[in-house]
Coordinates of C-alpha atoms in Angstrom, one line a residue:
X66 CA -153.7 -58.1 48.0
X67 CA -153.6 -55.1 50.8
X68 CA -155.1 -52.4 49.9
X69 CA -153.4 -48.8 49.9
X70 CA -150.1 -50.0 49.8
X71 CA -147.5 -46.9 50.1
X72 CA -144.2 -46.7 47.9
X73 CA -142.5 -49.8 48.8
X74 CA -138.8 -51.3 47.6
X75 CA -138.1 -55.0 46.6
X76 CA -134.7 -55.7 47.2
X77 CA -133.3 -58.6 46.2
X78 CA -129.6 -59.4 47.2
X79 CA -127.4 -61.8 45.7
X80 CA -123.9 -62.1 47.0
X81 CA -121.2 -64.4 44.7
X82 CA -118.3 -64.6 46.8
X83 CA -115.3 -66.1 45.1
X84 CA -112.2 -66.9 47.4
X85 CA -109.3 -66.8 45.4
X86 CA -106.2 -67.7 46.5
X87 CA -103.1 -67.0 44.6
X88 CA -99.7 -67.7 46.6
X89 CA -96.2 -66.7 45.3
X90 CA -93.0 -67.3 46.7
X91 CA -91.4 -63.5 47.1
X92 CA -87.7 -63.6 46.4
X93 CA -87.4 -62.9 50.1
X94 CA -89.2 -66.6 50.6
X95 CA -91.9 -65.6 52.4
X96 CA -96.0 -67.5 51.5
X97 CA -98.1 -64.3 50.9
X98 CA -101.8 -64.3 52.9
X99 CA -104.3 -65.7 50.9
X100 CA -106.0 -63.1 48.8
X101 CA -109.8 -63.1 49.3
X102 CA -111.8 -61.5 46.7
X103 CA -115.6 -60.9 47.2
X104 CA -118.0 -59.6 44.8
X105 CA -121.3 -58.1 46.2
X106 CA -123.8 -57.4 43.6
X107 CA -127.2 -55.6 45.0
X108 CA -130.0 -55.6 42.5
X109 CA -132.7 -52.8 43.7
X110 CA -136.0 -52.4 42.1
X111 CA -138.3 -49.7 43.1
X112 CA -141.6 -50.4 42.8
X113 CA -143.3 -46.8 42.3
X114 CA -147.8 -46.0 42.6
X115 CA -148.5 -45.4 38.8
X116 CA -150.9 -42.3 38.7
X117 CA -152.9 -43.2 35.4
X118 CA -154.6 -40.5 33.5
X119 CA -158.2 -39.8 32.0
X120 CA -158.9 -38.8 28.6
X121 CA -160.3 -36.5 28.3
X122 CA -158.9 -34.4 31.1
X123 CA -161.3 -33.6 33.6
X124 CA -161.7 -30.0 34.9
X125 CA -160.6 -30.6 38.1
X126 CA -158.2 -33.7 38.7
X127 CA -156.6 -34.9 42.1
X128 CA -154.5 -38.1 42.6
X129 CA -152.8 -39.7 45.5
X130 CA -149.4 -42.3 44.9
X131 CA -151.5 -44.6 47.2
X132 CA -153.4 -46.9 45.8
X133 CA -155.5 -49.6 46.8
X134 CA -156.4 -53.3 45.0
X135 CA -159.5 -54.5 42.8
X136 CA -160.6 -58.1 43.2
X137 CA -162.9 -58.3 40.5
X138 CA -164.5 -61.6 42.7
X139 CA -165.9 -58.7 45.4
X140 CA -166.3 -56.0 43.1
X141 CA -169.3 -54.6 41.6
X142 CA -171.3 -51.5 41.0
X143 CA -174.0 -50.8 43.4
X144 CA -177.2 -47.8 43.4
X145 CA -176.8 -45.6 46.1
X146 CA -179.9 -45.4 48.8
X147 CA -180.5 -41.8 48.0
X148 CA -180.0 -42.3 44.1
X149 CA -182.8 -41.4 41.7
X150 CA -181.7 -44.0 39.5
X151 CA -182.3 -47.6 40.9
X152 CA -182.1 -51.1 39.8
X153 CA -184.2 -51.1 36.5
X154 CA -182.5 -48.5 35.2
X155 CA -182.0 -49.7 31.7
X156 CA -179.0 -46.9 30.8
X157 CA -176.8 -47.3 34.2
X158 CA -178.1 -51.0 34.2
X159 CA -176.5 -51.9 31.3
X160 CA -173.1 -49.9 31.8
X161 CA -172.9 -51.6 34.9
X162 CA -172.4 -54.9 32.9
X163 CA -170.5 -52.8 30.7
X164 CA -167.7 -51.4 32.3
X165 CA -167.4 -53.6 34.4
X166 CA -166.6 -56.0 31.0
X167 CA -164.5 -53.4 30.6
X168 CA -162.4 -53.1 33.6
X169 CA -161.9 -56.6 34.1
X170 CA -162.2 -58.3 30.4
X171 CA -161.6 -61.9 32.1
X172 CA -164.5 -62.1 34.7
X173 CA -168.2 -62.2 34.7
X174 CA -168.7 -60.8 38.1
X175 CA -167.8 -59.3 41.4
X176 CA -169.6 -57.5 44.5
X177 CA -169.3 -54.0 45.7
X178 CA -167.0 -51.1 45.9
X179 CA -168.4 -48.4 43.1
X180 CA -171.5 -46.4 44.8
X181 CA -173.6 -44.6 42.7
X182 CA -176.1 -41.9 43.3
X183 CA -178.3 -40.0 40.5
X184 CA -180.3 -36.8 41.6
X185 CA -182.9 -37.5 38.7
X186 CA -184.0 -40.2 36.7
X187 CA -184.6 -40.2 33.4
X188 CA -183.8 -43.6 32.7
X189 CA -186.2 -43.7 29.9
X190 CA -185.4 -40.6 28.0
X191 CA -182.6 -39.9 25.4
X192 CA -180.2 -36.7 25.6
X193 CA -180.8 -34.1 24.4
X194 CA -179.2 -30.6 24.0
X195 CA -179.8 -29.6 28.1
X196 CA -178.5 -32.5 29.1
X197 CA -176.6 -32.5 32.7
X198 CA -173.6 -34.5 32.0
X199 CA -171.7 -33.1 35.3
X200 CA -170.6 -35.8 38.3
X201 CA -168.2 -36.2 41.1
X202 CA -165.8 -39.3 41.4
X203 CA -164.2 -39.8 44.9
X204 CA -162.0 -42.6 45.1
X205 CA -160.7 -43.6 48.7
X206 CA -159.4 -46.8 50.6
X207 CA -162.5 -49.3 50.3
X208 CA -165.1 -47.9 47.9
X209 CA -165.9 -45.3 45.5
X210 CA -168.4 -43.2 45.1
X211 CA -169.7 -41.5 42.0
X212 CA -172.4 -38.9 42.2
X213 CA -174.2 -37.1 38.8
X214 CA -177.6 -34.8 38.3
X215 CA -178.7 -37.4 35.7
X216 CA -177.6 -40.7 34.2
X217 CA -175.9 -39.0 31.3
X218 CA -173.6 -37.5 33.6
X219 CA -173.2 -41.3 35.8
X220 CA -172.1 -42.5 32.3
X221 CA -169.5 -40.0 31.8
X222 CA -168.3 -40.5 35.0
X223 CA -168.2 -44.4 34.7
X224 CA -165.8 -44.0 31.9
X225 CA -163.3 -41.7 33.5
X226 CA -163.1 -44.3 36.4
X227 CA -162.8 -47.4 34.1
X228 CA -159.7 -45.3 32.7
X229 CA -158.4 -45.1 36.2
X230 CA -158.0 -48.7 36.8
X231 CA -154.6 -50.4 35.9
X232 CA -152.5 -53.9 36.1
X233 CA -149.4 -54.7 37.7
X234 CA -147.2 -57.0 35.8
X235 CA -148.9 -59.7 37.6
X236 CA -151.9 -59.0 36.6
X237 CA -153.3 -57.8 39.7
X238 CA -155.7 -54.8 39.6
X239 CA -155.6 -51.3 40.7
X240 CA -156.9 -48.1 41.7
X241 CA -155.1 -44.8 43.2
X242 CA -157.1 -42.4 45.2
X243 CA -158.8 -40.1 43.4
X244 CA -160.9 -36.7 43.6
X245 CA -162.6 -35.6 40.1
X246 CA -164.8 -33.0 39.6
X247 CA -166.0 -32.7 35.9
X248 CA -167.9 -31.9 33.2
X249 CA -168.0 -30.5 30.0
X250 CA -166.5 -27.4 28.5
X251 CA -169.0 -27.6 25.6
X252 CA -172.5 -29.1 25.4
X253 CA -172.2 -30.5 21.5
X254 CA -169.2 -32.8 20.9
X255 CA -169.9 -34.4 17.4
X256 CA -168.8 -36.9 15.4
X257 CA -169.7 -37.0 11.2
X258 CA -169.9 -40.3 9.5
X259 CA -170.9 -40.3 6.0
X260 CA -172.7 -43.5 4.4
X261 CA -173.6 -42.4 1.1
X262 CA -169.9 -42.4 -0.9
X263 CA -169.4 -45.7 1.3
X264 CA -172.0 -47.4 2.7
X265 CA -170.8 -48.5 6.2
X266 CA -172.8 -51.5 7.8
X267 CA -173.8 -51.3 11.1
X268 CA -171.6 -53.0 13.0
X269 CA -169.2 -50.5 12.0
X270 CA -171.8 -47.7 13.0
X271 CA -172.0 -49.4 16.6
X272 CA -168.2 -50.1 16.8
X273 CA -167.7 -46.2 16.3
X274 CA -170.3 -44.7 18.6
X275 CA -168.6 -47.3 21.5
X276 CA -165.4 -45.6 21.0
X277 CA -167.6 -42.2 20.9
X278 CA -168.6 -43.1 24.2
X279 CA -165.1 -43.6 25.1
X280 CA -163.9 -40.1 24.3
X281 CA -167.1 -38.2 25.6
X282 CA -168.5 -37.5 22.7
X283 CA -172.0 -37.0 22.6
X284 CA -173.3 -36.1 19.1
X285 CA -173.2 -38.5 16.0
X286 CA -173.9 -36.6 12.6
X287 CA -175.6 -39.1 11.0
X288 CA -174.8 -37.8 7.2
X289 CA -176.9 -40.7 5.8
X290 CA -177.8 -39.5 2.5
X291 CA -175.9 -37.4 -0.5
X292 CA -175.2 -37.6 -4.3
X293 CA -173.8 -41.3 -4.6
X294 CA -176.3 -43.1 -2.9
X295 CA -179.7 -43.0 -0.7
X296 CA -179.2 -45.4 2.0
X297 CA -181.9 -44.6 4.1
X298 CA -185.3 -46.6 3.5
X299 CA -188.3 -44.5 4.2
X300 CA -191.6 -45.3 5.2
X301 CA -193.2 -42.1 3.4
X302 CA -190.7 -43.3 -0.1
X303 CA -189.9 -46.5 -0.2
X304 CA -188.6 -46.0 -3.8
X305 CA -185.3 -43.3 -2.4
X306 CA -183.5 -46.1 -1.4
X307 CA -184.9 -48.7 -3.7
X308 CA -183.7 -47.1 -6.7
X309 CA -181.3 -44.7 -4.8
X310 CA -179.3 -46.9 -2.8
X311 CA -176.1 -48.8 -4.2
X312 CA -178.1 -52.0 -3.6
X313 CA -181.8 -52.1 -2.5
X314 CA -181.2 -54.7 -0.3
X315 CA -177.6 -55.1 0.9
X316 CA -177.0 -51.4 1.1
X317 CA -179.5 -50.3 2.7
X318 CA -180.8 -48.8 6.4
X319 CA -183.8 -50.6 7.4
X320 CA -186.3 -48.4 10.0
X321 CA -185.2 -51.0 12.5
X322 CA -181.6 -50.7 11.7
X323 CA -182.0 -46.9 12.5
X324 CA -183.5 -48.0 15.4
X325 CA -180.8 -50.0 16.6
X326 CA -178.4 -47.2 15.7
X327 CA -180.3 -45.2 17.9
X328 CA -181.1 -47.2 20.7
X329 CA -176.8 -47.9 21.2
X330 CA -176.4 -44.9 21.2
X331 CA -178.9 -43.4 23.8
X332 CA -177.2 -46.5 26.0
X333 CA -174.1 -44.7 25.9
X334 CA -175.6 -40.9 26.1
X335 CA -174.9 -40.0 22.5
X336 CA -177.5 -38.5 20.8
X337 CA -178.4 -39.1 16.8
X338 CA -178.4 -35.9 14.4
X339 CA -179.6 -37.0 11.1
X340 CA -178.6 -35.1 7.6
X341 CA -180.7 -34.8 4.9
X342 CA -178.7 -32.1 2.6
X343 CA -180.6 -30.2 0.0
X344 CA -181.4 -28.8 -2.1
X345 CA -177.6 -29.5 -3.5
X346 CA -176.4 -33.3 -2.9
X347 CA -179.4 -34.9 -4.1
X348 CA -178.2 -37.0 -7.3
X349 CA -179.1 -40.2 -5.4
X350 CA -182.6 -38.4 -4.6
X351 CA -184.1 -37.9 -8.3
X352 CA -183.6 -41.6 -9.3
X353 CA -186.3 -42.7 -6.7
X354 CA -188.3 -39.4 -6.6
X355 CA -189.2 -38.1 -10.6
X356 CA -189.8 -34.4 -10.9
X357 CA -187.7 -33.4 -7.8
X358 CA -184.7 -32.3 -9.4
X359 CA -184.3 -29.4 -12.0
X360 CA -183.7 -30.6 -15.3
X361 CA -180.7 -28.8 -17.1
X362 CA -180.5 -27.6 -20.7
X363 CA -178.3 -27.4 -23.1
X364 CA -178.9 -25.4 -26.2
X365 CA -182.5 -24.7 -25.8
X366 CA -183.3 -28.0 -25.2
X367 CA -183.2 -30.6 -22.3
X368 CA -179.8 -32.2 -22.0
X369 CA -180.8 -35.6 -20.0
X370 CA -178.8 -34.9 -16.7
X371 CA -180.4 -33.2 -13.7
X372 CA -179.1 -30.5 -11.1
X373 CA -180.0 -29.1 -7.4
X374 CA -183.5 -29.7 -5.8
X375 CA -185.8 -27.4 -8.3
X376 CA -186.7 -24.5 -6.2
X377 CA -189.9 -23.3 -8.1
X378 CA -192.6 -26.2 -8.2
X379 CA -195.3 -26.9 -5.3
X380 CA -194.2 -30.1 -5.6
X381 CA -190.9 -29.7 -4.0
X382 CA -192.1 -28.2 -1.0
X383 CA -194.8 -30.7 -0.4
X384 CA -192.2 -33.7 -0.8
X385 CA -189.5 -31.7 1.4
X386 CA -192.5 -31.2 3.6
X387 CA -193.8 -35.1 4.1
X388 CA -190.2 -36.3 4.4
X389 CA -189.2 -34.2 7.4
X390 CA -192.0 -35.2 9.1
X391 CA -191.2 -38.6 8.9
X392 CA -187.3 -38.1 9.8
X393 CA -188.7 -36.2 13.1
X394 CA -190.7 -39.2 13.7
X395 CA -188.0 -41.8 13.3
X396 CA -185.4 -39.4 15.2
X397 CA -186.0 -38.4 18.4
X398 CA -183.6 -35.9 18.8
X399 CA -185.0 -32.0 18.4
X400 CA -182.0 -31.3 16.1
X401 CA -182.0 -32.1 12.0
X402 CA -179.1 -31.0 9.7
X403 CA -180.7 -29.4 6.6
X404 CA -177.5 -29.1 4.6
X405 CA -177.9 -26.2 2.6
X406 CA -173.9 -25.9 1.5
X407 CA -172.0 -27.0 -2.4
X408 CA -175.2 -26.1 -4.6
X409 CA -174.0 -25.3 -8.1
X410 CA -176.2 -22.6 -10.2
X411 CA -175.2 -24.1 -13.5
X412 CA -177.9 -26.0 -14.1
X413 CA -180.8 -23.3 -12.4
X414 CA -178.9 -20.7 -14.9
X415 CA -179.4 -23.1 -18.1
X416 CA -183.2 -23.6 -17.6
X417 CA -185.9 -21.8 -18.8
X418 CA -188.6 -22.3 -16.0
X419 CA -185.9 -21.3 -13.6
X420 CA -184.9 -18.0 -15.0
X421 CA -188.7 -17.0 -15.3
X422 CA -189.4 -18.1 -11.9
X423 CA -186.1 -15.6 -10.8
X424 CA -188.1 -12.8 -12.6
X425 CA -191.5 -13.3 -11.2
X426 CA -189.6 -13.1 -7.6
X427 CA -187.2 -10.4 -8.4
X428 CA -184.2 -12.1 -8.0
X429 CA -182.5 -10.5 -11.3
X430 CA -179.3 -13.4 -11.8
X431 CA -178.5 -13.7 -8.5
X432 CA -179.0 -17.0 -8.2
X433 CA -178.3 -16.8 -4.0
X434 CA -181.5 -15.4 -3.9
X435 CA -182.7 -18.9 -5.2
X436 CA -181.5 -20.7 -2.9
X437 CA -182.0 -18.6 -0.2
X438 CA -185.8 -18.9 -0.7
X439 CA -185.6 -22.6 -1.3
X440 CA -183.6 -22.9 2.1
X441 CA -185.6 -20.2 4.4
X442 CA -188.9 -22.0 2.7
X443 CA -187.5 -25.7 4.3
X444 CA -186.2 -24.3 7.5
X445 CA -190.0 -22.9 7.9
X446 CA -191.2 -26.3 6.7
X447 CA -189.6 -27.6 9.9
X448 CA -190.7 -25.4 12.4
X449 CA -194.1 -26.0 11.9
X450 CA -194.1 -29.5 12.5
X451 CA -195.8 -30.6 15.2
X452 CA -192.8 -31.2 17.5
X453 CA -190.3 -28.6 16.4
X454 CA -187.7 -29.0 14.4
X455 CA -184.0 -27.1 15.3
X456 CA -182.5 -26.7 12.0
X457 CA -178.8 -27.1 11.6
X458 CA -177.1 -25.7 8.6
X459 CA -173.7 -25.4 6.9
X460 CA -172.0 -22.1 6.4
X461 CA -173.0 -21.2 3.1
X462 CA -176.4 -20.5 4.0
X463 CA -175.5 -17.6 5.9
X464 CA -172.9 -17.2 4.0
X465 CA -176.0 -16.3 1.3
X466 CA -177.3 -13.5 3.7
X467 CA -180.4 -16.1 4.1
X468 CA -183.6 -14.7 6.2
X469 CA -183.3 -17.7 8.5
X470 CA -184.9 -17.9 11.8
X471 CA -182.5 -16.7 14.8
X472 CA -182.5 -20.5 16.3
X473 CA -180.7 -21.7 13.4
X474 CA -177.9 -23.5 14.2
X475 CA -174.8 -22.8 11.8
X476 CA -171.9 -25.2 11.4
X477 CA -168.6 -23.6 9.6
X478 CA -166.9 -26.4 7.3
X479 CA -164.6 -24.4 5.0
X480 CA -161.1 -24.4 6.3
X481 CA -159.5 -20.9 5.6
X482 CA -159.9 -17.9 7.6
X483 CA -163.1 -19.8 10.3
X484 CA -162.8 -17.4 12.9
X485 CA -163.1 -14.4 10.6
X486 CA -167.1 -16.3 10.2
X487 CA -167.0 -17.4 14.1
X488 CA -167.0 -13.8 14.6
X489 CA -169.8 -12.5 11.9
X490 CA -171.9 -15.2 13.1
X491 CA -172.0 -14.5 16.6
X492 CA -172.6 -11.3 16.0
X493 CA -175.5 -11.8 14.3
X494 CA -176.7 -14.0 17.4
X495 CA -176.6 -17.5 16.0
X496 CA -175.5 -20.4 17.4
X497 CA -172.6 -21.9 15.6
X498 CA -170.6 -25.1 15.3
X499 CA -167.0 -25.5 14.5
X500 CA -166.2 -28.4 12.4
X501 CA -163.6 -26.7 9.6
X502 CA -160.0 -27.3 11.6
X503 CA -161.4 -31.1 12.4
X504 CA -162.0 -32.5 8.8
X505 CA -159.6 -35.6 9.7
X506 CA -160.8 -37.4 6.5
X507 CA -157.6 -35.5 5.1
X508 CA -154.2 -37.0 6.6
X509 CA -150.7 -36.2 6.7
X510 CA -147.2 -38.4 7.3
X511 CA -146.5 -38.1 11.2
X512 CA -148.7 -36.7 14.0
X513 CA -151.4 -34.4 12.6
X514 CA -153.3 -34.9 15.4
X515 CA -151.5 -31.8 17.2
X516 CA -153.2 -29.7 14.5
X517 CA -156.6 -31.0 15.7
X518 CA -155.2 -30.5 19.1
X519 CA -154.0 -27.0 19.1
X520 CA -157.7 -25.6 17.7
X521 CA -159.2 -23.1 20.2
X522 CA -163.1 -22.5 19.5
X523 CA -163.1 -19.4 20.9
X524 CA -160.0 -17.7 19.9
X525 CA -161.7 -15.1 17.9
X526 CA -163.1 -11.6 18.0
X527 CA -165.7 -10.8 19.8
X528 CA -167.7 -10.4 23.0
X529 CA -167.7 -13.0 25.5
X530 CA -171.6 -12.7 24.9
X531 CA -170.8 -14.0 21.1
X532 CA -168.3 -16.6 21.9
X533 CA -170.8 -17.9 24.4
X534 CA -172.9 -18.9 21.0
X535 CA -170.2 -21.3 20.0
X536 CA -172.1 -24.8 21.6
X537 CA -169.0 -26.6 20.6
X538 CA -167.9 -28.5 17.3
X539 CA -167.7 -31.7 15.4
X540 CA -164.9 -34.2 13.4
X541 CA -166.1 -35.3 10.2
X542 CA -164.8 -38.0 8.7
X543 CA -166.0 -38.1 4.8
X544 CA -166.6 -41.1 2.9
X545 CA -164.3 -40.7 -0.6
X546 CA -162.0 -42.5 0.7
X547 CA -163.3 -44.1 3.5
X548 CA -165.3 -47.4 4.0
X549 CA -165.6 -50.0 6.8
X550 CA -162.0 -51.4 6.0
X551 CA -160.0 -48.5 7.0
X552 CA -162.9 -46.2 9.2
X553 CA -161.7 -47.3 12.8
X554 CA -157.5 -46.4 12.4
X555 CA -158.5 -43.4 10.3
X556 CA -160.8 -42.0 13.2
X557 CA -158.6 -43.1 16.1
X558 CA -156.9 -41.9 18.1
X559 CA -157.1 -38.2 16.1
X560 CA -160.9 -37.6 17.0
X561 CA -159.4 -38.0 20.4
X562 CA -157.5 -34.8 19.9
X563 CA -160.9 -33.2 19.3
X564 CA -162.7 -34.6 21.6
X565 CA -160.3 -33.2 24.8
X566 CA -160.4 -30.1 23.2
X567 CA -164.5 -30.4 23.7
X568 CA -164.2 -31.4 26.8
X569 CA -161.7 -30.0 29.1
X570 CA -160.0 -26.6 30.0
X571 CA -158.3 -25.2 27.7
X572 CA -155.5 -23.7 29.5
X573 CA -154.7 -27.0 30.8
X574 CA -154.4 -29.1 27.8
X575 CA -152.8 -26.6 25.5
X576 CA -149.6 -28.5 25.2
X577 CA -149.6 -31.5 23.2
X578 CA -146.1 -32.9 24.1
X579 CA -147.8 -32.8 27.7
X580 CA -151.0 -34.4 26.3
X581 CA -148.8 -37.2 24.2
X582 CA -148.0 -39.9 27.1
X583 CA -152.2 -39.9 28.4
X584 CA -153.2 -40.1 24.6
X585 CA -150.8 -42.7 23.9
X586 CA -152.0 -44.7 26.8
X587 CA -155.5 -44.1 26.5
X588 CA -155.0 -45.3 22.6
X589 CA -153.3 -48.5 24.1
X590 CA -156.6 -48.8 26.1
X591 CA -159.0 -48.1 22.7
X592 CA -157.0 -51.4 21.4
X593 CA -157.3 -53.1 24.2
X594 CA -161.7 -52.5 24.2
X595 CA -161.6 -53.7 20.4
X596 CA -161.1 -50.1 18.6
X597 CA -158.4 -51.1 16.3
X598 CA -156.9 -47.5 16.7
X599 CA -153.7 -46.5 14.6
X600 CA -150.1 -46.0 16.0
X601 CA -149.3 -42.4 17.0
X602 CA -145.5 -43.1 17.2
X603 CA -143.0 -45.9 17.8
X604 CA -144.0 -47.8 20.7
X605 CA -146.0 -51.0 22.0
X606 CA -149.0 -51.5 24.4
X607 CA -148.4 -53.2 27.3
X608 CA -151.5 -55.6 26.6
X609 CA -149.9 -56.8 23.5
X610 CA -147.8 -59.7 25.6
X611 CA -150.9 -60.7 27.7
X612 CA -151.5 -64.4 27.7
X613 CA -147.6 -65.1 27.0

């Protein structure tokens, strides 16, 4: 095919000529002249450039009509000469192979047209909270060329030009020309799975960080652990998940699973936030680990059952202590969720030990207090590892009017009135997530994912100081009602929603109805990479009828 063709018209012309001849005698006698009748019909089909969009937007977005062909026999990714990055490099190595899977799903291989040039390496590494993940695309007649500050940023790129290649009906390839500058609005774009009220196996794990990578997000919230079960098998206590986990051996995380969990994700820039919520949350915890949680009374006397993490034993401290040390050995990543929200006093307030330990500290029956030492005590435990932890916590801990160190990051999950807190956080200089308006666990008849769409992290109170301490936000998708068999349609395409609002400019992507026709296609294209992503309206992909 030619390359940069400009609009052009087929016109195809069929003429049906019919002579008909009808011949009457007129009274006067006379033959009337034959009477020819021609029918000219003129079928005209315009052939118009598509202009195909990205998702998410990019900040700055430029598109010609003209476009130009891929022949995936001569195509293939190539290292610029004064790129950083260079054959070897196992992340843009391995997107290479990749997208170009991606691009052209029925061929192997191609040579050159997509030039790529890193400023610095870091092949090696894994992403982390400073990560660059800026880049320029440039599209023109013969080649493209993408250029990024690291290979977090290459990969981001990669992904908005994969979305940017199309098919004819013939199943020929293209590309318009293109200018994109990008990058990210907000440097945390997570994603919450939760494997403790479901355990999800891995493939399911990788399957969701691929369509992660898809949508830019960069985060996975790894909620491993909580009251059903105890997933996770650790090194330090091999008994959590042994007699903690719905099955000790089928249902289970191996240290090399979480390894492989981790290593797919660094591939695609994502980084791994692991969640081990205490001191509330922690049924699955006691079965494996005896003396950890309180015991609760009933009448004076013990009542069998067990509550929160018990706040007022050495014990506790020294268990909470080992533990994290091993989870910051396992998980590279500088950031651990600590939890800290749900924790009900009931059980504190029925035992005995408890209440004299509240005395000894002067807590009276406020039973905030309690936890606020418990929490401030294992947000110190992590700072004084040997490779610093950066504690994340839910709302409630401040909510507590906790001592906590000023690097604490906060995350706001209760729904009503979040930018009333967005506002009283930043104000008191933390760092704060948003993750309240994107619980998409909860679903609705028609298309809730303009609710998710029209959230706007910064639309609140405050100093532009303060609302420069919101580092972006998360969707959480909880696990009552959600296992491997319905995880995938149930996430996509409404984390997409989320994920744009993340990403791009806000005053260019307020309008959903605008937004609808790129998410609908770009949710074709999820199906069409194997992310079995749910319907947003009437409709069909294009793809369905390939092969027919």
């Amino acid at each position: 095919c030619r390359c940069f063709l400009t609009l052009y018209f087929k016109i195809i012309m069929i003429v049906l000529c019919n002579y008909i001849c009808s011949f009457s005698m007129a009274h006067t006698g006379t033959h009337s002249q034959p009477v020819r009748s021609c029918l000219l019909l003129v079928v005209v089909s315009v052939c118009v450039q598509q202009v195909h969009g990205v998702w998410p937007l990019p900040q700055q977005l430029h598109q010609s009509a003209d476009r130009g062909c891929l022949s995936p026999q001569r195509f293939s990714f190539t290292y610029g000469r004064d790129s950083a990055a260079q054959t070897g490099c196992s992340v843009l190595d391995a997107a290479f192979k990749r997208y170009f899977s991606i691009i052209f799903p029925d061929f192997t291989k191609g040579s050159g047209l997509l030039m790529l040039s890193v400023k610095t390496g870091g092949c090696d590494g894994y992403p982390d909270e400073d990560s660059d993940e800026s880049y320029n695309l440039s599209v023109s007649e013969g080649q493209a060329v993408l250029r990024s500050v690291t290979v977090w940023g290459a990969l981001r790129g990669l992904e908005s030009f994969s979305q940017l290649v199309y098919q004819d009906d013939y199943g020929s390839y293209f590309i318009n020309k293109t200018e994109i500058v990008d990058f990210p609005r907000f440097a945390f774009r997570g994603l919450l799975l939760d494997t403790s009220r479901h355990y999800l196996p891995l493939h399911a794990i990788l399957k969701t960080l691929d369509a992660m990578a898809y949508s830019k997000f960069n985060v996975f919230h790894w909620h491993i652990v909580d009251d059903p079960s105890f997933p996770y098998q650790s090194r330090t206590f091999p008994d959590l998940s042994n007699k903690g986990a719905f099955h000790p051996f089928t249902h289970i995380y191996t240290q090399s699973d979480v390894m492989r969990v981790i290593e797919h994700a660094r591939m695609r820039g994502i980084r791994v936030v692991p969640e081990f919520d205490s001191p509330g949350h922690t049924q699955s915890w006691g079965k494996g680990q005896p003396g950890l949680l309180t015991p609760c009374y009933k009448g004076g006397v013990p009542s069998g059952s067990f509550g929160p993490v018990d706040p007022t034993i050495d014990t506790t401290y020294k268990f909470m202590e080992s533990l994290l040390k091993e989870v910051k050995f396992v998980f590279p990543d500088s950031y651990v969720h600590l939890g800290g929200d749900e924790v009900s006093f009931a059980c504190w307030q029925s035992n005995p030990n408890v209440r004299k330990f509240m005395e000894k500290m002067g807590f009276g029956k406020d039973f905030t207090k309690l936890e606020s030492f418990y929490m401030e005590s294992v947000i110190l435990l992590g700072s004084i590892q040997d490779s610093k932890i950066t504690s994340i916590v839910w709302q409630d801990v401040f909510d507590y009017h906790e001592r906590i160190p000023q690097d604490t990051v906060l995350e706001i999950w209760k729904g009503e009135k979040y930018q009333a807190e967005l506002s009283r956080m930043t104000q008191a200089g933390h760092r704060v997530l948003l993750s309240a308006p994107w619980y998409i666990n909860h679903i609705s008849y028609g298309q809730d994912w303009r609710n998710s769409y029209a959230v706007q992290p910064q639309n609140f109170s405050g100093t532009e100081e303060q609302k420069k301490l919101v580092i972006g936000g998360e969707v959480a998708m909880w696990g009552e009602y959600v296992d491997a068999t319905n995880l995938t349609p149930r996430l996509w395409p409404r984390a997409c929603a989320a994920a744009e609002r993340l990403w791009s400019n806000e005053e260019k992507t307020l309008n959903a109805d605008l937004a609808f026709p790129r998410l609908e296609e770009f949710r074709c294209e999820l199906l069409r990479r194997g992310i079995q992503a749910e319907p947003l309206f009437v409709g069909h992909c294009k793809h369905e009828y390939d092969g027919l």
